[in-house]
mmCIF file of C-alpha atoms in Angstrom:
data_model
loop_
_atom_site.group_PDB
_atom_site.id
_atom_site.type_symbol
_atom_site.label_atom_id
_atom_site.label_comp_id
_atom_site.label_asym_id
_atom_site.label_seq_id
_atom_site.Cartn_x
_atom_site.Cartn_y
_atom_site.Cartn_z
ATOM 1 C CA UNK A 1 -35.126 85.626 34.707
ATOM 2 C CA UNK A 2 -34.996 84.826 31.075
ATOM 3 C CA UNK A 3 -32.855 87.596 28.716
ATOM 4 C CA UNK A 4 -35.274 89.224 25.970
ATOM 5 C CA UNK A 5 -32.452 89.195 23.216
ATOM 6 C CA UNK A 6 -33.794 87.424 20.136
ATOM 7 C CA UNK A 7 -35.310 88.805 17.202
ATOM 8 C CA UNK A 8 -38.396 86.754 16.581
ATOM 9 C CA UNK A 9 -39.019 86.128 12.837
ATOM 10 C CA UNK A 10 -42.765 85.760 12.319
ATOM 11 C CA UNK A 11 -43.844 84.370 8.518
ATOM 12 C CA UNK A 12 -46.679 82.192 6.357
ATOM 13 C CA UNK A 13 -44.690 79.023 5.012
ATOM 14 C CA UNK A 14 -45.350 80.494 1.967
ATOM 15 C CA UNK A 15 -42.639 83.226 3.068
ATOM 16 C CA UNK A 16 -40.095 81.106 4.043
ATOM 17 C CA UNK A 17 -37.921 81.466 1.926
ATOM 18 C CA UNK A 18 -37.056 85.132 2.898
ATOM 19 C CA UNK A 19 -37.499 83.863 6.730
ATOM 20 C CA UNK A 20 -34.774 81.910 6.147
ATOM 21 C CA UNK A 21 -32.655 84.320 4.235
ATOM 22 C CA UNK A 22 -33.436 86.955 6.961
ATOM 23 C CA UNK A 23 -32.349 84.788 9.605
ATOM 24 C CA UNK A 24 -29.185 83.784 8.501
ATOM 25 C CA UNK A 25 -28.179 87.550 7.237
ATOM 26 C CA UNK A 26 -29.169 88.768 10.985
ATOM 27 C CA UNK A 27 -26.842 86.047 12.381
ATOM 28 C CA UNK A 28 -24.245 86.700 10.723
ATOM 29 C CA UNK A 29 -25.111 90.445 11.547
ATOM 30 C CA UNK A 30 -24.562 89.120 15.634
ATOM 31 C CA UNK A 31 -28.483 89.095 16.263
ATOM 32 C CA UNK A 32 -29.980 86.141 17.819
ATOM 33 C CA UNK A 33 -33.141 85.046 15.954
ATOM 34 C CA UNK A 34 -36.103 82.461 16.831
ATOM 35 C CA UNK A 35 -37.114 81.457 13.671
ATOM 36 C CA UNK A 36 -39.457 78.059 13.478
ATOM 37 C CA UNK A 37 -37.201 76.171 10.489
ATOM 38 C CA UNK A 38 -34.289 76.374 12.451
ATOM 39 C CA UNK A 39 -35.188 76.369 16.241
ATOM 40 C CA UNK A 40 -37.655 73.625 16.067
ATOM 41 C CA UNK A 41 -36.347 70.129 15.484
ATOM 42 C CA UNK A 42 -39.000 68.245 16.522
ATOM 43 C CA UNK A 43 -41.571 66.991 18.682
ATOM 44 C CA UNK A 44 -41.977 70.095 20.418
ATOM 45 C CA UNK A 45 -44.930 71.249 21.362
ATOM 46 C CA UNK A 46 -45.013 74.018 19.363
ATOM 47 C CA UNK A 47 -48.249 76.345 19.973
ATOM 48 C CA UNK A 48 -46.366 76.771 23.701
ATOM 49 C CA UNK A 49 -42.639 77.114 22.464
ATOM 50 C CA UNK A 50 -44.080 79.722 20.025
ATOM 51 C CA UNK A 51 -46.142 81.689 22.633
ATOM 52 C CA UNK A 52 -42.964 81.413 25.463
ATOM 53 C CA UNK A 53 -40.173 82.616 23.068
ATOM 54 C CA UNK A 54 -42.188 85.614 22.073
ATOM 55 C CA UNK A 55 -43.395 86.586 25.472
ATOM 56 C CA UNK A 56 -39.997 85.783 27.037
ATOM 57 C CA UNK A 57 -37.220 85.706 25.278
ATOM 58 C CA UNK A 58 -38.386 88.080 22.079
ATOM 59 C CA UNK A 59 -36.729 91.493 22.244
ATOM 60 C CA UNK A 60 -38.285 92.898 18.611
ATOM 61 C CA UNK A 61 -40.917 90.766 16.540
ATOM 62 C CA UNK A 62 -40.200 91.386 12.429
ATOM 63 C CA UNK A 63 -43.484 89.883 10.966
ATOM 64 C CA UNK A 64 -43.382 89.129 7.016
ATOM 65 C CA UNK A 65 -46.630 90.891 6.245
ATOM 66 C CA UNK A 66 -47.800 89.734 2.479
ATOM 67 C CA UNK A 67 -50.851 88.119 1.312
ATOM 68 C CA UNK A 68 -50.255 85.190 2.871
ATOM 69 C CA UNK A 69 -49.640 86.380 6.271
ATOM 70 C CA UNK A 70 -52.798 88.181 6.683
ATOM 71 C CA UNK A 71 -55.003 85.157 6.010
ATOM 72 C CA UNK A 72 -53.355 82.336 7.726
ATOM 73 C CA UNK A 73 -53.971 81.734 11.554
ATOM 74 C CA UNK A 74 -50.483 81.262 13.315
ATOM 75 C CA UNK A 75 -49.164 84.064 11.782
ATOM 76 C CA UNK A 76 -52.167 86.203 12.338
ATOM 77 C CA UNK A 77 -51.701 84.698 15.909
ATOM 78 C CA UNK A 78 -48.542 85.866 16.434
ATOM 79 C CA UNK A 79 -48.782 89.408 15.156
ATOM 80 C CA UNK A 80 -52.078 90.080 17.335
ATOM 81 C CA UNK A 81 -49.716 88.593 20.269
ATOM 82 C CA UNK A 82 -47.136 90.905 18.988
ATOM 83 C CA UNK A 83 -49.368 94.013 18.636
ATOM 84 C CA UNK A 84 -50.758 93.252 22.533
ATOM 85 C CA UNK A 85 -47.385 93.253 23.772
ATOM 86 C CA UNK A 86 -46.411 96.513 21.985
ATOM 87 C CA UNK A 87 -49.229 98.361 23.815
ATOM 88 C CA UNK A 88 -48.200 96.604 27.161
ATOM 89 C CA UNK A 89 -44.674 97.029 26.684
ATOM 90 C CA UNK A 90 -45.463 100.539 25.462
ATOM 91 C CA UNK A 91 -42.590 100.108 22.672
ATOM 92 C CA UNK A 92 -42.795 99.677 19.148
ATOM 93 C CA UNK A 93 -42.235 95.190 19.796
ATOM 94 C CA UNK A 94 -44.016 94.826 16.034
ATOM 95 C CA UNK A 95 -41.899 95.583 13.015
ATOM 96 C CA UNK A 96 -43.683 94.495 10.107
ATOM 97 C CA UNK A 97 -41.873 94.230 6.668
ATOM 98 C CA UNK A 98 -43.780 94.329 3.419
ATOM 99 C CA UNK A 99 -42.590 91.119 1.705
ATOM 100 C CA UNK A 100 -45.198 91.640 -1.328
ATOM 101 C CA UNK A 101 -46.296 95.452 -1.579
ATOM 102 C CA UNK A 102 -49.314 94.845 0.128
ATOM 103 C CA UNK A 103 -51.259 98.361 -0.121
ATOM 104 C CA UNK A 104 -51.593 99.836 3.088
ATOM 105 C CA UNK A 105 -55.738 99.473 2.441
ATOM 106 C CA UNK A 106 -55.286 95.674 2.307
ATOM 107 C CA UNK A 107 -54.206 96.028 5.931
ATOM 108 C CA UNK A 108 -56.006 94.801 9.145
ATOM 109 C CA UNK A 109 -56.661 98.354 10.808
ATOM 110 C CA UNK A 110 -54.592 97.524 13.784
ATOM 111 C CA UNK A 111 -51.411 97.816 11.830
ATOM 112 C CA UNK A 112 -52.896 100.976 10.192
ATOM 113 C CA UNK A 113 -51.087 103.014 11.656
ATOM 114 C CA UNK A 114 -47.271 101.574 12.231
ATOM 115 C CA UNK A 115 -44.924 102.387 9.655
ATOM 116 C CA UNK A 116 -43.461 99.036 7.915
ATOM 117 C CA UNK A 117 -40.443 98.550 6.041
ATOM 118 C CA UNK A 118 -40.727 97.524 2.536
ATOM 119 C CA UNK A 119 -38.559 94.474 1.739
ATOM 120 C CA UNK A 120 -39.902 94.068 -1.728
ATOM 121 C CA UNK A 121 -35.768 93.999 -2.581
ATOM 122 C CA UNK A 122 -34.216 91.890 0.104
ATOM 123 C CA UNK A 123 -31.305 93.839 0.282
ATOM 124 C CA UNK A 124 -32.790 97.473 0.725
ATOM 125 C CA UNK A 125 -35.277 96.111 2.875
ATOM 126 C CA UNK A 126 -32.345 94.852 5.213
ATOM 127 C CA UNK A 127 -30.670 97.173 5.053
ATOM 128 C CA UNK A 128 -33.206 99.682 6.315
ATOM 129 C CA UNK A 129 -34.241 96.463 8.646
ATOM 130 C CA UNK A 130 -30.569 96.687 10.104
ATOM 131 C CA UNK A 131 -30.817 100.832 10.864
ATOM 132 C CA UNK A 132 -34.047 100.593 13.115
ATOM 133 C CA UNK A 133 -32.432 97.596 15.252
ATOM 134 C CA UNK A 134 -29.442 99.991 15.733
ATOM 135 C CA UNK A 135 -31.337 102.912 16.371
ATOM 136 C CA UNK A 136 -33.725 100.984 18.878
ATOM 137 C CA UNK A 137 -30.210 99.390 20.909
ATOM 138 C CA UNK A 138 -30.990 96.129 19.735
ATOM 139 C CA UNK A 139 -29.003 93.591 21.192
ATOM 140 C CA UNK A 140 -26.341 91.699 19.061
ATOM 141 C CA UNK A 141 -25.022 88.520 21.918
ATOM 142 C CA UNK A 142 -23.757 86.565 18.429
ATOM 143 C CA UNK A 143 -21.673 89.698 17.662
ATOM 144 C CA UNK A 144 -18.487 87.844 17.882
ATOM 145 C CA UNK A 145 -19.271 84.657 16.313
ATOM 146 C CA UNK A 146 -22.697 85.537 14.174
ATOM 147 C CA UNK A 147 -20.316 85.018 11.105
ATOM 148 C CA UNK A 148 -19.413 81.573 11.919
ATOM 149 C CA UNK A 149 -22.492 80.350 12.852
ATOM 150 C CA UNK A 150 -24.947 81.302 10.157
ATOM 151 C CA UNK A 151 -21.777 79.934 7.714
ATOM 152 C CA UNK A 152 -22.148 76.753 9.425
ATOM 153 C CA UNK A 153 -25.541 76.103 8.364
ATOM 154 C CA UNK A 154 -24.178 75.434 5.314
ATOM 155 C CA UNK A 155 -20.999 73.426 5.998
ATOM 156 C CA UNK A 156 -21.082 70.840 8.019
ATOM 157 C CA UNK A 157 -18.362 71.186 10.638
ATOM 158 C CA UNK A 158 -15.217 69.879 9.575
ATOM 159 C CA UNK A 159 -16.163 70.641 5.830
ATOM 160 C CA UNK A 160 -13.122 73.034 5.772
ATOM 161 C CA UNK A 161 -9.900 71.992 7.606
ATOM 162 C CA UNK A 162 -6.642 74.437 7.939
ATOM 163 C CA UNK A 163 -3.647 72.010 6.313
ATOM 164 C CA UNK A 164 -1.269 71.953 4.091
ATOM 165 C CA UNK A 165 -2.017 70.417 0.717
ATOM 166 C CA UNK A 166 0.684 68.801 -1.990
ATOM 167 C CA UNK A 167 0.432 70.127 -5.062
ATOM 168 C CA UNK A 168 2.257 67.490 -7.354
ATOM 169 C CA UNK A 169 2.925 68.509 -11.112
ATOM 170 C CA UNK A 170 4.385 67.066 -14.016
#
């Protein structure tokens, strides 16, 4: 049986900047997160990877809801899929985050009535982010090396070695 610990970071490409962002801060916060621009490397087939990590292996879904997402098909996709599973799982699986300010009457009206998070300011917006996943028991499995890993992704291992440097002077 396959664990549901990941956080599953649902975006338009527009967006991805802040997916990216948000899935290296909840890293290094111990979370494990499926996000597409680091989990996919190539040739997958990705419709089926997409639909299997969120049924499976998803424990919360944080959709970037802005302009973009509302229009485009995967991510619409994936937060119907998302919004199904909340009512089967009968938990709150969709946490949308307001990336843009979209007004709550620009909304589909299946999401009129869950509460978003604004993330407008990155760091608020995580910040609240990071209360609801501890209030909800979300699991953290990268809690003891979260750190290292998200600082990986941007040294290359080896980048930094632990020796002792001469320091010559004149």
């Amino acid at each position: 049986m396959t664990v549901r610990d990941h956080l599953f970071i649902s975006y338009a490409w527009e967006d991805g900047a802040l997916a990216e962002w948000l899935t290296l801060k909840l890293t290094a916060a111990g979370y494990r997160v499926w996000c597409d621009r680091f989990k996919m490397l190539g040739g997958e087939r990705w419709p089926e990877d997409i639909d299997e990590a969120i049924k499976s292996q998803t424990f919360r879904m944080l959709h970037l809801l802005s302009k973009h997402s509302l229009h485009k098909e995967n991510p619409s996709k994936e937060r119907q899929l998302g919004l199904t599973l909340s009512k089967e799982r009968k938990e709150d699986f969709l946490i949308p985050l307001n990336v843009d300010g979209t007004r709550p009457s620009d909304l589909p009206w299946q999401l009129s009535d869950i509460n978003y998070i604004g993330f407008q300011n990155w760091g608020d917006g995580l910040r609240q982010l990071l209360k609801k996943l501890d209030s909800i028991d979300a699991p953290k499995p990268l809690a003891e090396e979260g750190r290292r890993i998200a600082a990986e992704t941007f040294l290359p291992l080896g980048a930094v070695v632990e020796r002792p440097d001469v320091l010559q002077s004149n």
